[in-house]
Amino acid sequence: MPNHAGCETGKRMNKRDWALVAAMTLIYLIMALINLGSFEAPQTGWEPEHLYESFVVDFGREVEIDKIMLFGGLGHAWGCFGSLQIKAWDGTDFVPYTFVDMKSIFRWHYSTDKVKTSKLLIINEYLRSDDEDDRNRYFRAEYRELAFFSGSELIKDFTITDVNSEKDVSLLFDEQELVPDRPSYLNGTYFDEIYFPRTALEQIEQRSILYENTHPPLGKTLLSVGIRIFGMNPFGWRIMGTLFGVFMLPLMYIWSKRLFKDSFWAFFCTWLLMFDFMHFAQTRLATIDSYTCFFVMATYWCMLEYYDSRAYEKGFFRSLVPLLFSGIFLGLGGATKWVGLYGAFGLAVLFFMSRIFEYMDYNRWLDKAVEQNQISSNDRPKLRRSYILKYWMGTCLFCVLFFIIIPAAIYTLSFIPIQNHNDDRNLVVEVIDSVKSMYNYHKGVVEPHPYSSHWYEWPLMLRPIYYYAGQLLPEGLGSSIAAFGNPMVWWTGFIAFWVLLWLVVSRRFGKTLGTTETRNAWFPVIGYLSLYLPWAVAPRKLTFIYHYFSCVPFLILMLAMVLRYLERTNLIKRRFVSILMISVLVLFVLYYPVLSGLIVPRWYLNALRILPRWAW
């Protein structure tokens, strides 16, 4: 067999690589864990069974109340929402004072209406809502903690009287030390966290009906690991997604080192991912996109191991190992979110390209072997047929197992933790029904959203998505979290996509760097298009910029390829690349407040909005 190992020098990780990526990963881990969320949240509460259950809070003196805080829990009803009507004693009777509406759970709700009184009457009522379908519907809420403030002081001395409830009302006041002075992302859910942590808890408790059922269950299963370890609190429901974001860094380094066979460009790619805005903000949010992006990267990394090697040198069964793991990660990605399956088309294209390239290489080796009398000309057709049967047809048959049967099995098995135990449907039927339900849901999502954006807007970041706005802050201060890309990564990366596409199609890339480099240049281009273009025809019409997240690693690879080409053709110096890396870091530091929720002057947040539709 031919041996071309020399041309692959540098593709494997060495001690220096491991030390460098370990340092980068540790630094990013520290950054990501800072102010990730509280380790504590109220765990017990009052769960009224009926409407108008009530009790009286007697302060024993006149107090001035200017803020009421309420934390909601899951309870035992699917529609675990409701409102507390609060009436104040005016000396002769209880008169209407305020309402505290609990429209979501695991976050703090509040009222800032003011009153002077000695007693409050708390009444459980229907959820007040602007949605007509919600009226006279929700009332079986779990109120986990209720607190009263006078200025910045928490009012603690009071007694509970006139209880009209069979449930223990005292549980509503047993964790007062956990009451914050204001709601924030640190002490409660924000944006789509109202869906995923709740559903993860429902999976842990093996409930038969799940709140979030519009995506496959694996993402919630992974999220639930953090809850099992750290509890049902903000840190617990965010830590797993954050760790997957951390794991993306060493994966990016190994991936790009395999592609470029150069430690500097592996460092460059990892640096850009490390300080990309979307990567930081999205992986600290308790949704399922962190897992999907990680599995997509792992899927393509395994395919690269196959694409950038020669199967006939490795041997048949050894060459199949990367394809097996690529299929496994494809299944894991699809079992987390269907976006993970979008890359399957790109995997197929890369696989068949690798077979064509390798077949051409093998024929050239046969010709050379005949010329050097290593084999006879009569043996050549026999060896070629043997190659086709084994490394073409045989590998394709195994790919049916690797990329269809195994992913389908992983997807199906991911439903085991959420099997509905209240009916007689088997697992396969439940998966099929779920797929139909998910498809119909996403196809029917057409309601407008103030921060939605079209697929063609994402590379230019015309509309970031606004996740969080701070509440009850002092005048002139602001706290925000938005998801979008680092301009020096996304904008230059998108330009690099078009430049690289032109360089490859015009064959300028190959003339300068050679055939192998041209083949590798197609790798990120195909991966990027495979994950991006499906959104142009996807049945779901309401989309957001975070759907572009899985494309970002490929964008970074393409930028590195173009810069390396320009450097090798002496159009730029390494100093230019270093300046770009410094610019990426500087922008990350400047925009850190709008990525992390850090409290800063409102004027500073406003100054960061450089495009008309940037809002936070």
Coordinates of C-alpha atoms in Angstrom, one line a residue:
M1 CA 0.0 0.0 0.0
P2 CA 1.2 3.6 -0.7
N3 CA 2.4 5.7 2.2
H4 CA 1.8 9.4 2.2
A5 CA 2.2 9.9 6.0
G6 CA 4.8 12.6 5.4
C7 CA 2.3 15.1 4.0
E8 CA 0.2 14.8 7.2
T9 CA 3.0 16.0 9.5
G10 CA 1.7 18.2 12.2
K11 CA -1.9 17.1 12.2
R12 CA -1.8 15.5 15.6
M13 CA -1.7 17.2 19.0
N14 CA 1.6 17.5 20.8
K15 CA 2.4 18.5 24.4
R16 CA 2.6 22.2 23.5
D17 CA -0.8 22.0 21.9
W18 CA -2.4 20.3 24.9
A19 CA -0.8 22.8 27.3
L20 CA -2.0 25.8 25.2
V21 CA -5.6 24.5 24.8
A22 CA -5.7 23.6 28.5
A23 CA -4.8 27.1 29.5
M24 CA -7.3 28.6 27.1
T25 CA -10.1 26.3 28.3
L26 CA -9.3 27.0 32.0
I27 CA -9.4 30.8 31.4
Y28 CA -12.7 30.6 29.5
L29 CA -14.2 28.3 32.2
I30 CA -13.5 30.9 34.8
M31 CA -15.0 33.6 32.6
A32 CA -18.1 31.6 31.9
L33 CA -18.7 30.7 35.6
I34 CA -18.5 34.2 36.8
N35 CA -22.0 35.4 37.7
L36 CA -23.5 32.4 36.0
G37 CA -26.4 32.2 38.5
S38 CA -27.3 31.7 42.2
F39 CA -26.8 28.3 43.9
E40 CA -30.0 28.8 45.8
A41 CA -33.6 29.3 45.1
P42 CA -36.8 28.7 47.2
Q43 CA -37.8 25.0 47.2
T44 CA -41.0 24.9 49.2
G45 CA -44.2 26.8 48.9
W46 CA -48.0 27.2 49.3
E47 CA -50.0 25.3 46.7
P48 CA -53.7 26.1 47.0
E49 CA -56.1 23.6 45.4
H50 CA -59.1 25.9 45.0
L51 CA -59.9 29.4 44.0
Y52 CA -60.1 32.2 46.7
E53 CA -58.1 30.3 49.3
S54 CA -56.8 33.1 51.5
F55 CA -55.0 34.1 54.7
V56 CA -54.1 37.3 56.5
V57 CA -50.6 38.7 57.2
D58 CA -50.7 40.7 60.4
F59 CA -47.7 43.0 61.0
G60 CA -49.0 44.0 64.5
R61 CA -48.2 47.7 63.6
E62 CA -48.5 50.0 60.7
V63 CA -45.9 49.5 58.1
E64 CA -45.2 51.2 54.8
I65 CA -44.9 48.7 52.0
D66 CA -43.4 49.7 48.6
K67 CA -42.5 46.4 47.1
I68 CA -43.7 42.8 47.2
M69 CA -41.7 39.9 45.8
L70 CA -43.1 36.5 44.8
F71 CA -41.2 33.4 43.5
G72 CA -43.1 30.7 41.7
G73 CA -42.6 27.0 41.5
L74 CA -43.8 24.1 39.4
G75 CA -46.5 22.7 41.6
H76 CA -48.5 19.7 40.4
A77 CA -50.7 21.3 37.7
W78 CA -49.5 21.7 34.0
G79 CA -50.9 25.2 34.0
C80 CA -49.2 26.2 37.3
F81 CA -49.9 30.0 37.0
G82 CA -52.1 32.3 38.9
S83 CA -52.5 35.7 40.6
L84 CA -52.5 36.8 44.2
Q85 CA -54.9 39.6 44.9
I86 CA -53.7 41.6 47.9
K87 CA -56.0 43.7 50.0
A88 CA -54.9 46.2 52.7
W89 CA -56.6 46.9 56.0
D90 CA -57.8 50.5 56.2
G91 CA -58.9 50.3 59.8
T92 CA -62.4 49.0 59.2
D93 CA -62.2 46.7 56.2
F94 CA -59.8 45.1 53.6
V95 CA -59.7 47.3 50.5
P96 CA -58.1 46.4 47.1
Y97 CA -54.4 47.2 47.1
T98 CA -52.5 45.3 44.3
F99 CA -52.0 42.1 42.4
V100 CA -48.9 40.0 41.9
D101 CA -49.3 37.9 38.7
M102 CA -47.3 34.7 38.3
K103 CA -47.2 34.1 34.5
S104 CA -44.0 32.0 34.6
I105 CA -42.2 30.0 37.2
F106 CA -38.8 29.8 38.8
R107 CA -38.4 33.6 38.7
W108 CA -39.3 36.5 40.9
H109 CA -42.4 38.5 40.2
Y110 CA -43.1 41.8 42.0
S111 CA -45.4 44.7 42.6
T112 CA -44.1 48.2 43.5
D113 CA -47.5 49.7 44.5
K114 CA -47.3 51.5 47.8
V115 CA -49.5 51.3 50.9
K116 CA -49.5 52.0 54.6
T117 CA -51.3 49.3 56.6
S118 CA -51.1 46.9 59.5
K119 CA -52.6 43.8 57.8
L120 CA -52.8 42.3 54.3
L121 CA -55.4 39.8 53.0
I122 CA -53.8 37.4 50.4
I123 CA -56.3 35.7 48.0
N124 CA -55.5 33.1 45.4
E125 CA -57.2 34.0 42.1
Y126 CA -57.2 33.3 38.4
L127 CA -54.3 34.5 36.5
R128 CA -54.9 38.0 35.2
S129 CA -53.9 38.0 31.5
D130 CA -54.3 40.0 28.3
D131 CA -54.9 36.7 26.5
E132 CA -58.5 35.9 26.5
D133 CA -57.8 32.2 26.4
D134 CA -56.0 32.5 29.8
R135 CA -58.9 34.1 31.6
N136 CA -60.7 31.9 34.1
R137 CA -58.2 29.1 33.4
Y138 CA -55.0 29.2 35.6
F139 CA -55.2 29.2 39.4
R140 CA -53.4 26.1 40.7
A141 CA -50.1 27.8 41.1
E142 CA -47.3 27.0 43.6
Y143 CA -46.2 30.2 45.4
R144 CA -42.8 29.4 46.8
E145 CA -41.9 32.5 48.6
L146 CA -43.6 35.9 49.3
A147 CA -41.8 38.9 50.8
F148 CA -42.6 42.5 51.7
F149 CA -40.2 45.4 51.6
S150 CA -40.2 48.8 53.1
G151 CA -37.5 50.7 51.1
S152 CA -34.5 48.4 51.1
E153 CA -35.5 46.7 54.3
L154 CA -37.2 43.3 54.3
I155 CA -40.2 43.2 56.7
K156 CA -39.8 40.1 58.8
D157 CA -41.9 40.4 61.9
F158 CA -45.5 39.3 61.2
T159 CA -47.9 36.5 62.0
I160 CA -50.3 34.5 59.8
T161 CA -54.0 34.5 60.8
D162 CA -57.4 33.7 59.4
V163 CA -56.1 30.9 57.1
N164 CA -58.7 29.6 54.7
S165 CA -56.7 26.8 53.1
E166 CA -55.9 23.2 53.7
K167 CA -52.3 23.7 52.6
D168 CA -49.5 24.9 54.8
V169 CA -49.3 28.6 54.3
S170 CA -46.2 28.9 56.4
L171 CA -44.2 27.4 53.5
L172 CA -44.7 30.6 51.7
F173 CA -42.4 32.4 54.3
D174 CA -39.9 29.8 55.3
E175 CA -37.0 30.8 53.1
Q176 CA -37.0 34.6 53.6
E177 CA -33.2 34.6 53.6
L178 CA -33.3 33.8 49.9
V179 CA -35.3 36.8 48.9
P180 CA -33.3 39.2 46.7
D181 CA -33.7 42.9 46.6
R182 CA -34.7 42.8 42.9
P183 CA -35.4 40.1 40.2
S184 CA -32.4 39.4 37.9
Y185 CA -31.0 36.6 35.7
L186 CA -28.9 35.6 38.7
N187 CA -31.9 34.5 40.7
G188 CA -34.4 33.3 38.2
T189 CA -35.2 32.2 34.6
Y190 CA -35.0 34.5 31.6
F191 CA -36.1 34.2 28.0
D192 CA -36.6 30.5 26.9
E193 CA -35.4 29.3 30.3
I194 CA -39.1 29.3 31.2
Y195 CA -39.4 26.2 29.1
F196 CA -36.3 24.0 29.3
P197 CA -35.4 23.9 33.0
R198 CA -39.0 23.3 33.9
T199 CA -39.2 20.4 31.4
A200 CA -35.9 19.0 32.7
L201 CA -37.4 18.9 36.2
E202 CA -40.5 17.2 34.9
Q203 CA -38.3 14.6 33.3
I204 CA -36.5 14.0 36.6
E205 CA -39.9 13.6 38.3
Q206 CA -41.1 11.3 35.5
R207 CA -44.2 13.3 34.9
S208 CA -46.4 12.1 32.1
I209 CA -47.0 15.5 30.5
L210 CA -44.0 17.7 29.6
Y211 CA -44.2 21.5 29.2
E212 CA -41.7 21.7 26.4
N213 CA -42.3 19.1 23.7
T214 CA -41.4 20.9 20.5
H215 CA -37.8 19.5 20.5
P216 CA -36.4 16.0 21.0
P217 CA -35.7 15.2 24.7
L218 CA -32.0 14.7 24.9
G219 CA -31.2 18.4 25.4
K220 CA -33.5 18.5 28.5
T221 CA -32.0 15.2 29.7
L222 CA -28.5 16.7 29.6
L223 CA -29.7 19.9 31.2
S224 CA -31.3 17.8 34.0
V225 CA -27.8 16.4 35.0
G226 CA -26.9 19.9 36.4
I227 CA -30.2 20.1 38.3
R228 CA -29.6 16.6 39.8
I229 CA -26.2 17.7 41.0
F230 CA -26.7 21.3 42.1
G231 CA -30.4 21.5 42.6
M232 CA -33.3 23.4 41.0
N233 CA -31.6 26.8 40.9
P234 CA -30.1 29.1 38.2
F235 CA -26.6 27.6 38.5
G236 CA -28.0 24.1 38.4
W237 CA -30.0 24.6 35.2
R238 CA -27.3 26.5 33.4
I239 CA -24.1 24.6 34.2
M240 CA -24.4 21.8 31.7
G241 CA -24.9 24.1 28.7
T242 CA -22.0 26.3 29.9
L243 CA -19.7 23.3 30.3
F244 CA -20.6 22.2 26.7
G245 CA -19.7 25.7 25.6
V246 CA -16.4 25.2 27.4
F247 CA -15.8 21.8 25.8
M248 CA -16.2 23.5 22.4
L249 CA -12.8 25.2 22.8
P250 CA -10.6 22.0 23.0
L251 CA -12.8 20.5 20.3
M252 CA -12.2 23.5 18.1
Y253 CA -8.5 23.4 18.7
I254 CA -8.2 19.7 17.9
W255 CA -10.5 20.1 14.9
S256 CA -8.6 23.0 13.4
K257 CA -5.2 21.5 14.2
R258 CA -6.4 18.4 12.2
L259 CA -7.5 20.7 9.3
F260 CA -4.6 23.1 9.2
K261 CA -1.8 20.9 10.6
D262 CA -0.5 24.1 12.2
S263 CA -0.6 25.0 15.9
F264 CA -0.9 28.8 15.3
W265 CA -4.0 28.5 13.2
A266 CA -5.5 26.1 15.7
F267 CA -4.9 28.7 18.3
F268 CA -6.3 31.4 16.1
C269 CA -9.6 29.5 15.5
T270 CA -10.0 28.7 19.2
W271 CA -9.3 32.3 20.1
L272 CA -12.0 33.5 17.9
L273 CA -14.5 31.0 19.2
M274 CA -13.4 31.9 22.8
F275 CA -14.3 35.5 22.3
D276 CA -17.3 35.3 20.1
F277 CA -20.3 37.0 21.5
M278 CA -22.9 34.3 20.6
H279 CA -20.8 31.5 21.9
F280 CA -20.5 33.3 25.3
A281 CA -24.1 34.4 25.7
Q282 CA -25.8 31.4 24.2
T283 CA -24.0 28.8 26.2
R284 CA -24.7 30.5 29.5
L285 CA -28.5 30.4 28.8
A286 CA -30.3 27.2 29.9
T287 CA -31.6 26.2 26.4
I288 CA -30.5 23.3 24.2
D289 CA -28.4 25.1 21.6
S290 CA -25.1 24.5 23.4
Y291 CA -25.5 20.7 23.0
T292 CA -26.6 20.9 19.4
C293 CA -23.6 23.1 18.4
F294 CA -21.2 20.8 20.2
F295 CA -22.5 17.7 18.6
V296 CA -22.4 19.3 15.1
M297 CA -18.8 20.2 15.7
A298 CA -18.0 16.7 16.9
T299 CA -19.8 15.1 13.9
Y300 CA -17.8 17.1 11.4
W301 CA -14.5 16.6 13.3
C302 CA -15.0 12.9 12.9
M303 CA -15.9 13.2 9.2
L304 CA -12.7 15.3 8.8
E305 CA -10.7 12.4 10.2
Y306 CA -12.1 10.3 7.4
Y307 CA -12.1 13.0 4.7
D308 CA -8.5 14.0 5.2
S309 CA -7.0 10.5 5.2
R310 CA -6.7 7.4 2.9
A311 CA -8.8 4.5 3.9
Y312 CA -6.7 2.0 2.0
E313 CA -3.7 3.0 4.1
K314 CA -5.5 2.6 7.4
G315 CA -7.2 -0.6 6.5
F316 CA -10.9 -1.2 5.9
F317 CA -12.2 -1.6 9.5
R318 CA -9.9 0.9 11.0
S319 CA -11.0 3.5 8.4
L320 CA -14.6 3.0 9.5
V321 CA -14.1 4.2 13.0
P322 CA -14.4 8.0 12.3
L323 CA -17.5 7.3 10.3
L324 CA -19.0 5.4 13.1
F325 CA -18.4 8.2 15.6
S326 CA -19.6 10.8 13.1
G327 CA -22.9 8.9 12.9
I328 CA -23.2 8.6 16.6
F329 CA -22.7 12.4 17.1
L330 CA -25.1 13.0 14.3
G331 CA -27.7 11.0 16.2
L332 CA -27.0 12.8 19.4
G333 CA -27.3 16.2 17.7
G334 CA -30.6 15.2 16.1
A335 CA -31.9 13.9 19.4
T336 CA -31.2 17.3 20.9
K337 CA -32.6 19.5 18.2
W338 CA -33.5 18.9 14.6
V339 CA -30.9 21.5 13.6
G340 CA -28.3 18.9 14.3
L341 CA -29.6 16.9 11.4
Y342 CA -29.2 19.7 8.9
G343 CA -25.6 18.9 8.5
A344 CA -26.3 15.4 7.3
F345 CA -26.4 16.5 3.7
G346 CA -23.0 18.1 4.0
L347 CA -21.6 14.9 5.6
A348 CA -22.9 13.0 2.6
V349 CA -21.3 15.4 0.1
L350 CA -18.0 15.3 2.0
F351 CA -18.1 11.5 2.2
F352 CA -18.6 11.0 -1.6
M353 CA -16.0 13.7 -2.3
S354 CA -13.5 11.8 -0.2
R355 CA -14.3 8.6 -2.1
I356 CA -13.8 10.3 -5.5
F357 CA -10.5 11.9 -4.4
E358 CA -9.2 8.7 -2.9
Y359 CA -10.2 6.7 -6.0
M360 CA -8.2 9.1 -8.1
D361 CA -5.2 8.8 -5.7
Y362 CA -5.5 5.0 -5.7
N363 CA -5.4 4.9 -9.5
R364 CA -2.3 7.1 -9.6
W365 CA -0.7 4.8 -7.1
L366 CA -1.5 1.8 -9.2
D367 CA 0.0 3.5 -12.3
K368 CA 3.1 4.3 -10.3
A369 CA 3.3 0.8 -8.9
V370 CA 3.1 -0.7 -12.4
E371 CA 5.8 1.6 -13.6
Q372 CA 8.1 0.6 -10.7
N373 CA 7.3 -3.1 -11.3
Q374 CA 5.8 -3.4 -7.8
I375 CA 2.7 -5.0 -9.3
S376 CA 2.1 -6.4 -12.8
S377 CA -0.2 -4.7 -15.3
N378 CA -2.5 -7.7 -15.2
D379 CA -3.0 -7.2 -11.4
R380 CA -4.1 -3.7 -11.8
P381 CA -7.8 -4.3 -12.8
K382 CA -8.1 -6.9 -10.1
L383 CA -6.8 -4.5 -7.4
R384 CA -9.0 -1.7 -8.7
R385 CA -12.1 -3.9 -8.5
S386 CA -11.2 -5.1 -5.1
Y387 CA -10.8 -1.5 -4.0
I388 CA -14.2 -0.5 -5.4
L389 CA -15.9 -3.4 -3.7
K390 CA -14.3 -2.9 -0.4
Y391 CA -13.6 0.9 0.0
W392 CA -16.6 2.1 -2.1
M393 CA -19.5 -0.4 -1.9
G394 CA -18.5 -1.9 1.5
T395 CA -18.0 1.5 3.1
C396 CA -21.3 2.7 1.7
L397 CA -23.1 -0.3 3.2
F398 CA -21.6 0.5 6.6
C399 CA -22.7 4.1 6.2
V400 CA -26.3 3.0 6.0
L401 CA -25.7 1.6 9.5
F402 CA -23.7 4.5 10.7
F403 CA -25.7 7.5 9.4
I404 CA -29.2 6.1 9.2
I405 CA -29.8 3.1 11.5
I406 CA -27.6 4.3 14.4
P407 CA -28.8 7.9 14.5
A408 CA -32.4 6.7 14.2
A409 CA -31.8 4.3 17.1
I410 CA -30.2 7.1 19.2
Y411 CA -33.1 9.4 18.5
T412 CA -35.6 6.8 19.4
L413 CA -33.8 5.7 22.6
S414 CA -33.6 9.4 23.7
F415 CA -37.3 9.2 24.4
I416 CA -37.0 6.5 27.0
P417 CA -36.7 9.0 29.9
I418 CA -40.0 10.7 28.9
Q419 CA -42.1 7.8 27.9
N420 CA -45.7 8.5 28.8
H421 CA -46.6 5.9 31.4
N422 CA -50.3 6.6 31.3
D423 CA -51.1 5.0 27.9
D424 CA -50.3 1.9 26.0
R425 CA -48.2 3.4 23.2
N426 CA -44.9 1.7 22.6
L427 CA -41.7 3.6 22.2
V428 CA -41.6 3.7 18.4
V429 CA -45.2 4.9 18.1
E430 CA -44.6 7.6 20.7
V431 CA -41.5 8.8 18.7
I432 CA -43.5 8.9 15.4
D433 CA -46.4 10.8 17.0
S434 CA -43.8 13.2 18.6
V435 CA -42.1 13.9 15.2
K436 CA -45.5 14.7 13.7
S437 CA -46.4 17.0 16.5
M438 CA -43.1 18.8 16.4
Y439 CA -43.3 19.3 12.7
N440 CA -46.8 20.7 12.8
Y441 CA -45.8 23.0 15.7
H442 CA -42.8 24.5 13.9
K443 CA -44.7 24.8 10.7
G444 CA -47.4 26.7 12.5
V445 CA -45.2 29.1 14.3
V446 CA -46.1 32.4 12.5
E447 CA -46.8 34.8 15.4
P448 CA -44.6 37.9 15.1
H449 CA -41.9 38.4 17.6
P450 CA -40.1 41.8 18.2
Y451 CA -36.6 40.2 18.0
S452 CA -37.1 37.6 15.2
S453 CA -35.0 37.9 12.1
H454 CA -34.8 36.2 8.7
W455 CA -32.1 33.8 7.7
Y456 CA -30.5 36.2 5.3
E457 CA -30.1 38.8 8.0
W458 CA -28.0 36.6 10.4
P459 CA -24.5 36.9 8.8
L460 CA -24.8 40.7 8.9
M461 CA -26.3 40.7 12.4
L462 CA -29.0 43.1 11.4
R463 CA -31.2 42.0 14.3
P464 CA -29.7 40.6 17.6
I465 CA -32.1 38.8 19.9
Y466 CA -32.7 40.6 23.2
Y467 CA -32.8 38.0 26.0
Y468 CA -32.8 40.0 29.3
A469 CA -33.5 43.5 30.6
G470 CA -32.7 44.4 34.2
Q471 CA -35.6 45.4 36.4
L472 CA -35.9 47.8 39.4
L473 CA -32.5 49.3 38.8
P474 CA -31.5 52.7 40.0
E475 CA -32.1 55.6 37.6
G476 CA -29.5 55.8 34.9
L477 CA -28.3 52.2 35.2
G478 CA -29.0 49.2 32.9
S479 CA -28.5 45.5 32.7
S480 CA -29.0 43.6 29.4
I481 CA -28.2 40.3 27.8
A482 CA -28.3 40.0 24.0
A483 CA -27.2 37.3 21.6
F484 CA -25.3 38.2 18.4
G485 CA -21.8 37.7 17.0
N486 CA -18.5 39.4 17.5
P487 CA -18.4 41.8 14.4
M488 CA -14.7 41.0 13.8
V489 CA -15.6 37.3 13.7
W490 CA -19.0 37.3 11.9
W491 CA -18.5 40.1 9.4
T492 CA -14.9 39.2 8.4
G493 CA -15.9 35.5 8.4
F494 CA -18.8 36.1 6.0
I495 CA -16.5 38.0 3.7
A496 CA -14.1 35.1 3.9
F497 CA -16.8 32.7 2.9
W498 CA -17.3 34.5 -0.5
V499 CA -13.5 35.0 -0.9
L500 CA -12.8 31.3 -0.2
L501 CA -15.6 30.1 -2.5
W502 CA -14.2 32.3 -5.3
L503 CA -10.6 31.1 -4.7
V504 CA -11.6 27.5 -4.8
V505 CA -13.9 27.7 -7.8
S506 CA -11.4 29.8 -9.7
R507 CA -8.6 27.3 -8.8
R508 CA -6.4 30.0 -7.4
F509 CA -6.3 28.3 -4.1
G510 CA -5.0 25.1 -5.5
K511 CA -2.4 26.8 -7.7
T512 CA -0.9 28.4 -4.6
L513 CA -1.4 25.8 -1.9
G514 CA -1.8 22.5 -3.8
T515 CA -4.5 19.9 -4.3
T516 CA -4.7 18.7 -0.7
E517 CA -5.3 22.2 0.6
T518 CA -8.0 22.7 -2.0
R519 CA -9.8 19.6 -0.9
N520 CA -9.7 20.7 2.7
A521 CA -10.9 24.2 1.7
W522 CA -14.2 22.6 0.6
F523 CA -14.7 21.1 4.0
P524 CA -15.8 24.2 6.0
V525 CA -17.6 25.6 2.9
I526 CA -19.8 22.6 2.6
G527 CA -20.4 22.3 6.3
Y528 CA -21.4 25.9 6.5
L529 CA -23.8 25.8 3.6
S530 CA -25.3 22.5 4.8
L531 CA -26.2 24.1 8.2
Y532 CA -27.2 27.5 6.8
L533 CA -29.1 27.0 3.6
P534 CA -31.9 24.7 5.0
W535 CA -33.2 27.8 6.9
A536 CA -34.1 29.3 3.5
V537 CA -36.6 26.6 2.9
A538 CA -37.4 25.4 6.4
P539 CA -41.2 25.2 7.2
R540 CA -40.7 27.3 10.3
K541 CA -41.0 31.0 9.4
L542 CA -40.4 32.6 12.8
T543 CA -36.7 32.4 13.2
F544 CA -34.0 34.0 15.3
I545 CA -30.3 34.8 15.0
Y546 CA -29.4 32.0 17.5
H547 CA -30.4 29.5 14.8
Y548 CA -27.1 30.6 13.1
F549 CA -25.0 29.4 16.1
S550 CA -23.9 26.1 14.6
C551 CA -22.6 27.8 11.5
V552 CA -20.1 30.0 13.5
P553 CA -17.4 27.3 13.9
F554 CA -17.3 26.9 10.1
L555 CA -17.3 30.6 9.6
I556 CA -14.1 30.8 11.8
L557 CA -12.5 28.0 9.8
M558 CA -13.1 29.8 6.5
L559 CA -11.7 33.0 7.9
A560 CA -8.6 31.2 9.0
M561 CA -8.2 29.6 5.6
V562 CA -8.4 32.9 3.7
L563 CA -6.0 34.6 6.1
R564 CA -3.5 31.8 5.8
Y565 CA -3.8 32.0 2.0
L566 CA -3.2 35.7 2.0
E567 CA -0.2 35.3 4.3
R568 CA 1.3 32.6 2.1
T569 CA 0.9 34.8 -1.0
N570 CA 2.5 37.7 0.9
L571 CA -0.6 39.8 0.7
I572 CA -0.6 40.2 4.5
K573 CA 1.8 39.7 7.3
R574 CA 1.3 37.7 10.5
R575 CA 1.1 41.0 12.2
F576 CA -2.2 41.7 10.5
V577 CA -3.6 38.4 11.9
S578 CA -2.4 39.4 15.4
I579 CA -4.1 42.7 15.1
L580 CA -7.4 41.0 14.1
M581 CA -7.1 38.7 17.2
I582 CA -6.5 41.7 19.5
S583 CA -9.5 43.5 17.9
V584 CA -11.7 40.4 18.6
L585 CA -10.6 40.5 22.3
V586 CA -11.1 44.3 22.6
L587 CA -14.6 44.1 21.2
F588 CA -15.4 41.2 23.6
V589 CA -14.3 43.4 26.5
L590 CA -16.3 46.4 25.3
Y591 CA -19.5 44.4 24.7
Y592 CA -19.1 42.2 27.8
P593 CA -21.8 44.1 29.7
V594 CA -24.4 43.4 27.1
L595 CA -23.4 39.7 26.9
S596 CA -23.3 39.1 30.7
G597 CA -26.0 41.3 32.3
L598 CA -23.4 43.4 34.1
I599 CA -24.9 46.5 35.6
V600 CA -23.5 49.6 33.9
P601 CA -24.6 53.1 33.0
R602 CA -27.5 53.1 30.6
W603 CA -25.7 55.5 28.2
Y604 CA -22.9 52.9 27.8
L605 CA -25.4 50.2 26.7
N606 CA -26.9 52.7 24.3
A607 CA -23.5 53.6 22.8
L608 CA -22.9 49.9 21.9
R609 CA -25.9 49.9 19.5
I610 CA -24.1 50.7 16.2
L611 CA -26.8 49.4 13.8
P612 CA -30.4 50.7 13.6
R613 CA -32.0 47.5 14.7
W614 CA -29.6 46.7 17.5
A615 CA -31.7 47.1 20.7
W616 CA -31.1 46.2 24.3

